[in-house]
Coordinates of C-alpha atoms in Angstrom, one line a residue:
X1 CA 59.5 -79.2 45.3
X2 CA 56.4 -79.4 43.4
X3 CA 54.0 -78.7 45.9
X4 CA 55.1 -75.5 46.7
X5 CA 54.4 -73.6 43.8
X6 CA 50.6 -75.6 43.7
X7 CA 50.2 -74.1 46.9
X8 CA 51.0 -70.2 45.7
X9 CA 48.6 -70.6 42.9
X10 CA 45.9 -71.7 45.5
X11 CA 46.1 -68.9 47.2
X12 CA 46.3 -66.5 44.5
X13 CA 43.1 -67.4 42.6
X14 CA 40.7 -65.6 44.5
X15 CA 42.3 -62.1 43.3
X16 CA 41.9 -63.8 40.0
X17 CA 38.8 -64.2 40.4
X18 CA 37.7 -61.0 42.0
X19 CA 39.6 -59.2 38.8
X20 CA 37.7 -61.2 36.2
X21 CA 34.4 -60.1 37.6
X22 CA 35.6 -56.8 37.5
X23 CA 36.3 -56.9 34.2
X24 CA 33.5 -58.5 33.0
X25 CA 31.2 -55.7 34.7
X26 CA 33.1 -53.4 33.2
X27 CA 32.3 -54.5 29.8
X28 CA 28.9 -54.9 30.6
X29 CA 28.1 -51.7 32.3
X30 CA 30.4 -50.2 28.6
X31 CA 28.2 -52.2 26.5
X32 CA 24.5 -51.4 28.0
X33 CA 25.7 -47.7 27.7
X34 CA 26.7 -47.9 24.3
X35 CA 23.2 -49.7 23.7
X36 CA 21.4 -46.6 25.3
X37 CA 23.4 -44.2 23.1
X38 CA 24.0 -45.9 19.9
X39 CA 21.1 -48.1 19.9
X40 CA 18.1 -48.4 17.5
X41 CA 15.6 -46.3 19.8
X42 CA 18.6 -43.3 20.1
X43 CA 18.8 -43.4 16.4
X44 CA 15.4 -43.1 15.6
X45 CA 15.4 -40.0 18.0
X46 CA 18.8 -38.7 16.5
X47 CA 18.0 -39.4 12.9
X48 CA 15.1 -37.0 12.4
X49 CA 14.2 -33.2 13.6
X50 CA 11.2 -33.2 15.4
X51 CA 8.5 -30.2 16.8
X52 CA 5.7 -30.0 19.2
X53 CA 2.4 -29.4 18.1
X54 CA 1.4 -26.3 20.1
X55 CA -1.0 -23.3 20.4
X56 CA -0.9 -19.9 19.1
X57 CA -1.9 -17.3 16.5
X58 CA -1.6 -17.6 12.9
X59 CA -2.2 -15.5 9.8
X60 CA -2.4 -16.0 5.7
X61 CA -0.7 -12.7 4.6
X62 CA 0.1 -10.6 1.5
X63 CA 3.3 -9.2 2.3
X64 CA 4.3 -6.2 0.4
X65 CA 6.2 -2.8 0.4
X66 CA 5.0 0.5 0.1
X67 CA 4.9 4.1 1.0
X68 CA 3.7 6.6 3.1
X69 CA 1.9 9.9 1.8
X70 CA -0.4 12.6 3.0
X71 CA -4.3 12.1 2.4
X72 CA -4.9 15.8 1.9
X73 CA -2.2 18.0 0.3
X74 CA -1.8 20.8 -2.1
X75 CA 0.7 22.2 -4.3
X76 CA 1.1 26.1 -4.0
X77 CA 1.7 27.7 -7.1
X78 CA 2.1 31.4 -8.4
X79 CA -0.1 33.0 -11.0
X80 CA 1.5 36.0 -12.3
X81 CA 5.5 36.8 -13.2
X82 CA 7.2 38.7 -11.0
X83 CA 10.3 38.6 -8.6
X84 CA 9.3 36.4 -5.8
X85 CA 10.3 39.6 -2.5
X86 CA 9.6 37.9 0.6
X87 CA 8.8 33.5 1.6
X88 CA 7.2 34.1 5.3
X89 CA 7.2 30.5 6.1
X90 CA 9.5 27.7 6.3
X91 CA 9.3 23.8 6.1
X92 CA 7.2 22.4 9.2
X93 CA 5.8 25.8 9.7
X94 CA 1.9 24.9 10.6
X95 CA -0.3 27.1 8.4
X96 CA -3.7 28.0 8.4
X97 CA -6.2 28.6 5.3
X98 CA -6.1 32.5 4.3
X99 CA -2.3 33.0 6.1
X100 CA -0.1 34.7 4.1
X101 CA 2.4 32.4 2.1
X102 CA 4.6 34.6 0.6
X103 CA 4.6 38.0 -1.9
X104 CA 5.5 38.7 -5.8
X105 CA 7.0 42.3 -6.6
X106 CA 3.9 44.5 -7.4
X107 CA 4.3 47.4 -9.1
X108 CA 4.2 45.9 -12.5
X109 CA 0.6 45.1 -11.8
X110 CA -0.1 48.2 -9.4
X111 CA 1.3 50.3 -12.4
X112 CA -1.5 48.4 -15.1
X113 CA -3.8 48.7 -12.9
X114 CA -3.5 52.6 -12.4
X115 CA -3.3 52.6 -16.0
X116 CA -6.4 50.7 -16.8
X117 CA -8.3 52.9 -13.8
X118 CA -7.3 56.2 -16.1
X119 CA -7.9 54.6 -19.2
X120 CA -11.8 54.6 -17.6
X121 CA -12.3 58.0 -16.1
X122 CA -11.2 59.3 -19.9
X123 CA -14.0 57.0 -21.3
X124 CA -16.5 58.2 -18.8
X125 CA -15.6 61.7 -19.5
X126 CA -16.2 60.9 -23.6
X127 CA -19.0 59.5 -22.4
X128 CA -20.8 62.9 -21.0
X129 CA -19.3 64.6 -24.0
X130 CA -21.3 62.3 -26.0
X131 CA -24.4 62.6 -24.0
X132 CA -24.5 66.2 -24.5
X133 CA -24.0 66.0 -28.8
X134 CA -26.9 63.4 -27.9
X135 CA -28.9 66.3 -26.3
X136 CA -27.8 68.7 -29.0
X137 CA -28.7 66.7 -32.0
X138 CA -32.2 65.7 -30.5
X139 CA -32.9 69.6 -29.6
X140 CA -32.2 70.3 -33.4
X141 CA -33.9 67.4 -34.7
X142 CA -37.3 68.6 -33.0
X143 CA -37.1 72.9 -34.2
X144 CA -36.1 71.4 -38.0
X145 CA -39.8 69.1 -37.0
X146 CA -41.4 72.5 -35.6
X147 CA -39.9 74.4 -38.9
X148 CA -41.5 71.3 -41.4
X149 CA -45.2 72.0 -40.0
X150 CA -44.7 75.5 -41.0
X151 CA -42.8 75.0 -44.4
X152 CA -40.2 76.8 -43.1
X153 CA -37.2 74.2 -43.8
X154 CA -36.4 71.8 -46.8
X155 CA -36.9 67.9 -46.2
X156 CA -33.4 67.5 -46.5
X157 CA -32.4 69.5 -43.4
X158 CA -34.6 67.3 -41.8
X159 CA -33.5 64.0 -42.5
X160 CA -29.6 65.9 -41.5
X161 CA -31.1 66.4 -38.0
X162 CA -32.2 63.1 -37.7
X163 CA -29.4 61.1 -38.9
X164 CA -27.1 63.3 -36.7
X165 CA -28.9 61.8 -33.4
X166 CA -28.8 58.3 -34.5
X167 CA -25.0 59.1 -35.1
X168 CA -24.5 60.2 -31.6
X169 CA -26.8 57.2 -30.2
X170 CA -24.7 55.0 -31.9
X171 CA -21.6 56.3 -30.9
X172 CA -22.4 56.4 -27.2
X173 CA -23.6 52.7 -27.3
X174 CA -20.1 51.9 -29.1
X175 CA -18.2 53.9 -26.2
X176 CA -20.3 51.9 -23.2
X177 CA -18.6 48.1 -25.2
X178 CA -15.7 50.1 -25.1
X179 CA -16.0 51.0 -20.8
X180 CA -17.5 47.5 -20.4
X181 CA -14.2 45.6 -22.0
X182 CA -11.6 48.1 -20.2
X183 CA -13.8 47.0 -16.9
X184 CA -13.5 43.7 -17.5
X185 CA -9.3 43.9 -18.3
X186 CA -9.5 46.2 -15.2
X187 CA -10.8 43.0 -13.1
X188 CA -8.4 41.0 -14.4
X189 CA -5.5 43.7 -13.9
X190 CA -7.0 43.7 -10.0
X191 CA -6.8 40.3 -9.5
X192 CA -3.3 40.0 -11.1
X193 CA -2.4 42.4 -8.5
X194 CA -4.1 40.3 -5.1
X195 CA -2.0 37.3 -6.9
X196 CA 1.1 38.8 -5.6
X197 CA 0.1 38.1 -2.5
X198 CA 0.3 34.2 -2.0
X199 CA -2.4 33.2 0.9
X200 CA -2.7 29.0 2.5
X201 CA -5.6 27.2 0.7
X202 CA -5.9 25.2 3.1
X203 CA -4.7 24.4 6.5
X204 CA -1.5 21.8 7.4
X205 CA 2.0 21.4 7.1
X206 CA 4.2 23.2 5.3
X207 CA 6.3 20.0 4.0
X208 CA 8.3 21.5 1.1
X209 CA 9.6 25.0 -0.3
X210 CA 10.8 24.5 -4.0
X211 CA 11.3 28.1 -4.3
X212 CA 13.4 30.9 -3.2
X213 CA 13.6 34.6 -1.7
X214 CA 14.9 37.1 -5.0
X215 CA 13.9 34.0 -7.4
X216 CA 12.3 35.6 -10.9
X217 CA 8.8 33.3 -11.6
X218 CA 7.6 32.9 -14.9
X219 CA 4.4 32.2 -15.2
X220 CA 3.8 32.9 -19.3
X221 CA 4.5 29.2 -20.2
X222 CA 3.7 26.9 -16.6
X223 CA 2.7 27.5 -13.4
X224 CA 5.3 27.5 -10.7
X225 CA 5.3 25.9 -7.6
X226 CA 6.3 27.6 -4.4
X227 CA 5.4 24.8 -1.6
X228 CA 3.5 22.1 -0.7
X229 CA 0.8 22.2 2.1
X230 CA 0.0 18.8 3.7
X231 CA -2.4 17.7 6.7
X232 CA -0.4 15.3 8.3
X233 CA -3.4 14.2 10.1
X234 CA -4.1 11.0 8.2
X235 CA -1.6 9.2 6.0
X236 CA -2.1 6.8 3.0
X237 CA -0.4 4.5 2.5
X238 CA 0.1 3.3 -1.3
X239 CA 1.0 0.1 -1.6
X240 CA 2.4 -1.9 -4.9
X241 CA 1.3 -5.5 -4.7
X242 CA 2.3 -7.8 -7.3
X243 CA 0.0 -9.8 -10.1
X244 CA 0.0 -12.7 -8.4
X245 CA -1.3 -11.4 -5.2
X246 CA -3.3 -9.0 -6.2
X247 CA -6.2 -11.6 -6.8
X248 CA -6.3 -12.6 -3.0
X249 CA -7.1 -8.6 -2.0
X250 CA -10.3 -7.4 -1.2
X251 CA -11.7 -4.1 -0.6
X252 CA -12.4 -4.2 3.3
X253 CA -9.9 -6.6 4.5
X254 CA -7.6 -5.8 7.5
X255 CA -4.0 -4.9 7.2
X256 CA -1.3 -3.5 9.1
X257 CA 2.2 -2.4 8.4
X258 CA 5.3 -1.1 10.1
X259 CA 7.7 0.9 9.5
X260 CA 12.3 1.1 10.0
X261 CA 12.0 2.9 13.0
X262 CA 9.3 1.7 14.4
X263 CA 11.1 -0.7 16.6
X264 CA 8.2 -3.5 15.8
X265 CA 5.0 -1.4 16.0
X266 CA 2.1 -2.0 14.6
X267 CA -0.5 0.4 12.9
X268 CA -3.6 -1.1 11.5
X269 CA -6.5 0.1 8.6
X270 CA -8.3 -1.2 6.4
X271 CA -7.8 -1.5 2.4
X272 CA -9.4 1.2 0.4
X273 CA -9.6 0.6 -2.9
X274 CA -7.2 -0.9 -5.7
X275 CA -6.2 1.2 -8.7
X276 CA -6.8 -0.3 -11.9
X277 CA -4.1 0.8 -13.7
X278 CA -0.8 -0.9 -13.0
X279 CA 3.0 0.2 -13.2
X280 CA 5.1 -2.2 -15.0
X281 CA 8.6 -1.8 -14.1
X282 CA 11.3 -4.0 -15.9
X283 CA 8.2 -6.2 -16.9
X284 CA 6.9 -6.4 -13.5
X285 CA 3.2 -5.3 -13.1
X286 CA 2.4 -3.7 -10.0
X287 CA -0.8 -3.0 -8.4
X288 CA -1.3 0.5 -6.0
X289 CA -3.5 -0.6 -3.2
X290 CA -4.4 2.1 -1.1
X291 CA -5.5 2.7 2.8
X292 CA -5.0 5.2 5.1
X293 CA -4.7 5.3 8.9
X294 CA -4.4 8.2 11.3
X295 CA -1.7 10.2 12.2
X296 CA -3.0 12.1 15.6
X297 CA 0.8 11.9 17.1
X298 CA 2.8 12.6 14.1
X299 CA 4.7 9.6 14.3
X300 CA 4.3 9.3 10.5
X301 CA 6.4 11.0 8.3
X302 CA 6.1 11.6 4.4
X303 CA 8.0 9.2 2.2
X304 CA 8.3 6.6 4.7
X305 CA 9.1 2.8 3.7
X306 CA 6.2 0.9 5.1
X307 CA 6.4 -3.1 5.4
X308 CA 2.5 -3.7 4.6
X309 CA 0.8 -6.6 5.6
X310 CA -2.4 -8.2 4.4
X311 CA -4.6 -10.3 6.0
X312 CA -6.4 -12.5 4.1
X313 CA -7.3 -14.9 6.8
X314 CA -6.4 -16.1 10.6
X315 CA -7.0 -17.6 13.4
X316 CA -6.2 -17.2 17.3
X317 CA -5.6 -19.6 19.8
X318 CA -5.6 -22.8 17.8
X319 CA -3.1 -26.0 17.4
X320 CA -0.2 -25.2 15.0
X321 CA 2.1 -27.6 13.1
X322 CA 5.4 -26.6 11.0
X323 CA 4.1 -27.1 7.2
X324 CA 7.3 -29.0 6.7
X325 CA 5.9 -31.6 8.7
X326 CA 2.7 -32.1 6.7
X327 CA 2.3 -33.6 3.3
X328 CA -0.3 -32.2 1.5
X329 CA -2.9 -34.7 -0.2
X330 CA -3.7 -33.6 -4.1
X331 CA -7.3 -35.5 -3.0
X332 CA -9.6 -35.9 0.0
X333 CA -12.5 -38.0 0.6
X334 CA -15.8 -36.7 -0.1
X335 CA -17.6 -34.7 2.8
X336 CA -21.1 -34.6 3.6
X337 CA -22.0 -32.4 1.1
X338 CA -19.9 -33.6 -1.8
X339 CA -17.5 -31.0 -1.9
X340 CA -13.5 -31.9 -1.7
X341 CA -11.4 -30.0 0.6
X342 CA -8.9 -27.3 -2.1
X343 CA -5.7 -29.0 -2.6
X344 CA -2.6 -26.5 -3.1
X345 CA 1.1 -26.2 -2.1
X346 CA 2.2 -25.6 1.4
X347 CA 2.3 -22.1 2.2
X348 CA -0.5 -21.3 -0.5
X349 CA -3.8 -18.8 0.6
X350 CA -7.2 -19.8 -0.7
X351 CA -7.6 -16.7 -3.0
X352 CA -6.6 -16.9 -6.4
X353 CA -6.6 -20.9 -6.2
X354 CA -7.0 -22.4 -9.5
X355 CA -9.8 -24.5 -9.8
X356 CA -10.5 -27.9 -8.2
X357 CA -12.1 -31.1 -9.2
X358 CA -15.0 -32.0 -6.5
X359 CA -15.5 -36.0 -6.7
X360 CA -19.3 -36.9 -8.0
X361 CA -21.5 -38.4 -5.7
X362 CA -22.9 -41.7 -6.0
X363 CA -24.1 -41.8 -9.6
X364 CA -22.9 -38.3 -11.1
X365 CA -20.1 -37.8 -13.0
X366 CA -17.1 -36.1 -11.6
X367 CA -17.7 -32.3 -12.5
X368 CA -14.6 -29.3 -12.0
X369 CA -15.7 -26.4 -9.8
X370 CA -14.3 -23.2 -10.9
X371 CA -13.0 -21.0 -7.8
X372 CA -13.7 -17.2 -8.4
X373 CA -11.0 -14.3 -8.6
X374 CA -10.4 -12.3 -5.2
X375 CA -10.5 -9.1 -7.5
X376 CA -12.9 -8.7 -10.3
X377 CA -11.9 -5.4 -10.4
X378 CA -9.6 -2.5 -9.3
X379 CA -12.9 -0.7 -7.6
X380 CA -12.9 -1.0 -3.7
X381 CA -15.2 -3.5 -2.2
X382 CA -16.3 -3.6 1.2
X383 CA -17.1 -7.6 1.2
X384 CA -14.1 -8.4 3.8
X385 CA -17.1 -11.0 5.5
X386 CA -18.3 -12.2 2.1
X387 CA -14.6 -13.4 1.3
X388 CA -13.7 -17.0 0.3
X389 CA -12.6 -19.1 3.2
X390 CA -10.3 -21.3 2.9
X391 CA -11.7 -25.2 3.2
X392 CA -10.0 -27.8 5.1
X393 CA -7.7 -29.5 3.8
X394 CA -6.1 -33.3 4.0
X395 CA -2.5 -33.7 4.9
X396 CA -0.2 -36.6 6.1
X397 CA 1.8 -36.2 9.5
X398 CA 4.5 -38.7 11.4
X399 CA 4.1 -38.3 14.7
X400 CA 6.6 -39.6 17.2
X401 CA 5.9 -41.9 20.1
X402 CA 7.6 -41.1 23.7
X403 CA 9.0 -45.1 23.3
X404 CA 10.7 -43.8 19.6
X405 CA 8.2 -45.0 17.4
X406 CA 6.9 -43.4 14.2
X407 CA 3.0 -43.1 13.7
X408 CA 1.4 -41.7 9.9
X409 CA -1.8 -39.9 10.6
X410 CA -4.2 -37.9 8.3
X411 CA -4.3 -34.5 9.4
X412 CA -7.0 -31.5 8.7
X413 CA -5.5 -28.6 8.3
X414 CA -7.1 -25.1 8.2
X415 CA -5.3 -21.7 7.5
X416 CA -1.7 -22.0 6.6
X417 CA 0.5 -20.0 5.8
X418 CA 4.5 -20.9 4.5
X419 CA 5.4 -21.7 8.0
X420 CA 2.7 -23.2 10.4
X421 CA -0.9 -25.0 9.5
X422 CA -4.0 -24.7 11.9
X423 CA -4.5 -28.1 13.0
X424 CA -8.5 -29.1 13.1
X425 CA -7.9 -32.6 13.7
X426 CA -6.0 -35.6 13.9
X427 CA -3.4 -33.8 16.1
X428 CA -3.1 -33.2 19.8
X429 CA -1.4 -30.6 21.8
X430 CA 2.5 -31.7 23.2
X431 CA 2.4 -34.1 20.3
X432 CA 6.0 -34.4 18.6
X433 CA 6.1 -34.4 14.9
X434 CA 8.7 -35.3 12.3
X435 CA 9.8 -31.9 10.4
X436 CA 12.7 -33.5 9.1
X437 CA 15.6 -35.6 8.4
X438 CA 18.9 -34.4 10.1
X439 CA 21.5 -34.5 7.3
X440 CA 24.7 -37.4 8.1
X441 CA 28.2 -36.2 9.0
X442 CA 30.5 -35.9 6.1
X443 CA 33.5 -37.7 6.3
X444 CA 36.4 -35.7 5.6
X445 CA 38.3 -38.0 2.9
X446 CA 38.0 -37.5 -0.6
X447 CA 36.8 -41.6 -1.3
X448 CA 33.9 -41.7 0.7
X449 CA 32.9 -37.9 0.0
X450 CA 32.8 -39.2 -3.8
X451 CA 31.3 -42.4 -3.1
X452 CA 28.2 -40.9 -2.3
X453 CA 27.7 -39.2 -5.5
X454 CA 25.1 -40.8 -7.8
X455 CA 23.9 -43.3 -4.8
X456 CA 21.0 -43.4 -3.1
X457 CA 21.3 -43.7 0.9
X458 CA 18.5 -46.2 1.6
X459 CA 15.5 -42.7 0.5
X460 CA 15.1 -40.5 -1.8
X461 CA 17.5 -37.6 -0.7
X462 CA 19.6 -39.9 1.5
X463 CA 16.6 -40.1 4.1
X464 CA 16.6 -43.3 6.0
X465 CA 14.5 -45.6 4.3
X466 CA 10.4 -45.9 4.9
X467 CA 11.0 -41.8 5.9
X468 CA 10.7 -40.4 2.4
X469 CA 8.3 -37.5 2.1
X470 CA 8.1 -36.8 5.9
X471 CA 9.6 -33.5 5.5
X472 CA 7.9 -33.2 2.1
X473 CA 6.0 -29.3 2.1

């Protein structure tokens, strides 16, 4: 009786056997999987946000809005009152210099004018009437001189003749002032009438009418304006920079800007001058910088928004880093020369710094180089070569090994801007870099959301701990 059941369990332990392996594979092959996964070299990859050091262009820029105007323009005004008859162009109408604008009702002036020309013939004809009394009195004056050498007159009829010739003299030279002044009104009558016939000062665009056809213009107390001729040829471009970047500009330097519809393109100049005078609006001062750039296709329109762009340095073709993966050093070893590479913020340009502290050499006492304004002042300057360049500066990097593990190095860095850095050494190309710290999952419960309030998860921030100021700009 008892062997029988001894004998089934014999021959069912190799299926035993065979199932327990199974098992035991299973949970091995679950648990190296879970060690590839979860393990401390995933986690290290998983924890942190990394970038590739790479190549391409970067620029330091001065970013700021302005707006597009003509170079060359001129208001067209009218000089004398009158009914404004006939406007002969229109807006966009392309003018020449001399065409004919538009015309004022004339016969107001014609009519002064007529009057003023009549006004003279009747002074010219007094004045042959008053030639011939001139003729008269001198003929007497010489038979009273004849009748004196023969004691045939008194000495009183005399001295009549002659007063009665400096009389007419007199009155003739008082009727030329007279002619002279009504010639001179006359002129100005003339030109009053040639004003009501508006002629192009120059030649352009006709890019606004302010006027209109039957309008009455009064001219007594201001000038009116009719219209606006532009050459559309070349634009400026007036741009309102800031205080605080206004330092960093320099007569010269190269800019660019681009426009709503210009679907990304690009036109380039160079900056003019800066205006001295600012606008302060809601106690913001302003700068106009100005530059102008060619308009050959008449792409450019007046009163265009303009996204302007200085340059105040780049570079092309050179290793770039995300500046959220550098930590800038406030101080850098001494180079040959004794001079320490600028410390400043991420994202700052080298114009406008505030001054640094160079360390002393060997034996001198530390000594604080001041670093000159960009913009002494608001005349242009054409020193975009004699600029300030930015020195290198010092920075701290973690770079990230293919096997997981997290290398510091000292970096130089050369322009920057708020996104990348120029990397002059210490970096390679297709090297990863820490940019930051990926943020945990938040549990949805209201305990551990409240937990974490007040506590610091093993960094400053919650970073993981020895990974504090990796991300640091």
């Amino acid at each position: 009786m008892n062997q029988a059941p001894s004998s089934a369990v014999r021959k069912r332990s190799p299926w035993q056997l065979a199932l327990i392996v199974l098992v035991a594979l299973a949970v091995a092959g679950g648990g190296w999987l879970a060690w590839v996964q979860y393990g401390p070299g995933n986690k290290t990859e998983t924890a942190y946000i990394t970038a590739t050091v790479q190549r391409g262009d970067i620029e330091d820029q001065v970013s700021a809005t302005g707006s597009l105007q003509p170079r060359d323009y001129v208001d067209v005004g009218a000089q004398v009152s009158g009914q404004l008859r006939k406007i002969l162009v229109e807006v966009g109408s392309e003018v020449k210099e001399g065409d004919l604008l538009a015309e004022i009702d004339a016969e107001t002036s014609m009519a002064r004018v007529e009057a003023s020309r009549a006004q003279l013939r009747s002074q010219q004809a007094q004045m042959t009437e008053r030639e011939l009394a001139l003729g008269k009195a001198e003929r007497d004056l010489q038979r009273q001189k004849n009748l004196m050498l023969e004691e045939a007159t008194t000495t009183e009829t005399l001295q009549n003749a002659e007063t009665t010739v400096r009389t007419a003299r007199a009155q003739i030279q008082s009727l030329k002032a007279s002619m002279e002044q009504l010639q001179a009104s006359m002129r100005v009558e003339e030109a009053n009438l040639k004003f009501t016939r508006i002629y192009a000062p120059m030649g352009g665009t006709v890019v606004s009418i302010t006027a209109r056809q039957g309008q009455t213009l009064n001219t007594n107390q201001s000038a009116p304006t009719l219209m606006r001729i532009a050459d559309l040829s070349v634009m400026t471009v007036q741009t309102q920079v800031s205080e605080a970047d206004v330092s960093k500009l320099r007569g010269g330097m190269a800019v660019y800007f681009t426009t709503l519809g210009g679907q990304g393109r690009r036109w380039y100049g160079e900056l003019k001058k800066i205006e001295p005078t600012p606008t302060v609006t809601n106690n913001v001062v302003l700068y106009n910088a100005l530059f102008e750039v060619p308009n050959s296709n008449r792409s450019l329109m007046t009163q265009m928004t303009a996204q302007v762009f200085f340059v105040v340095s780049d570079a092309k073709d050179v290793l770039m880093v995300p500046m959220s993966a550098l930590t800038i050093q406030r101080s850098a070893p001494q180079g040959p020369r004794g001079v320490q590479a600028a410390s400043a913020a991420p994202g700052a340009t080298g114009a406008g710094a505030p001054a640094t502290t160079a360390p002393a050499t060997v034996g001198e006492p530390e000594r604080t180089t001041p670093t000159r304004p960009a913009v002494s002042s608001g005349m242009p300057r054409n020193e975009a070569a004699a600029r300030p360049v930015r020195a290198p500066r010092q920075a701290k990097a973690k770079v990230m090994a293919e096997d997981g593990s997290i290398e510091e190095r000292d970096v130089t860095i050369g322009v920057s801007n708020r996104v990348h850095a120029q990397v002059l050494s210490g970096l390679k190309e297709g090297e990863r870099v820490i940019a930051g710290v990926r943020e945990p999952e938040r549990r949805s419960t209201t305990g551990q959301a409240g937990a974490g309030v007040g506590q610091t998860m093993g960094g400053p921030g919650g970073m993981p701990a020895g990974a504090s100021g990796g991300a640091r700009r």
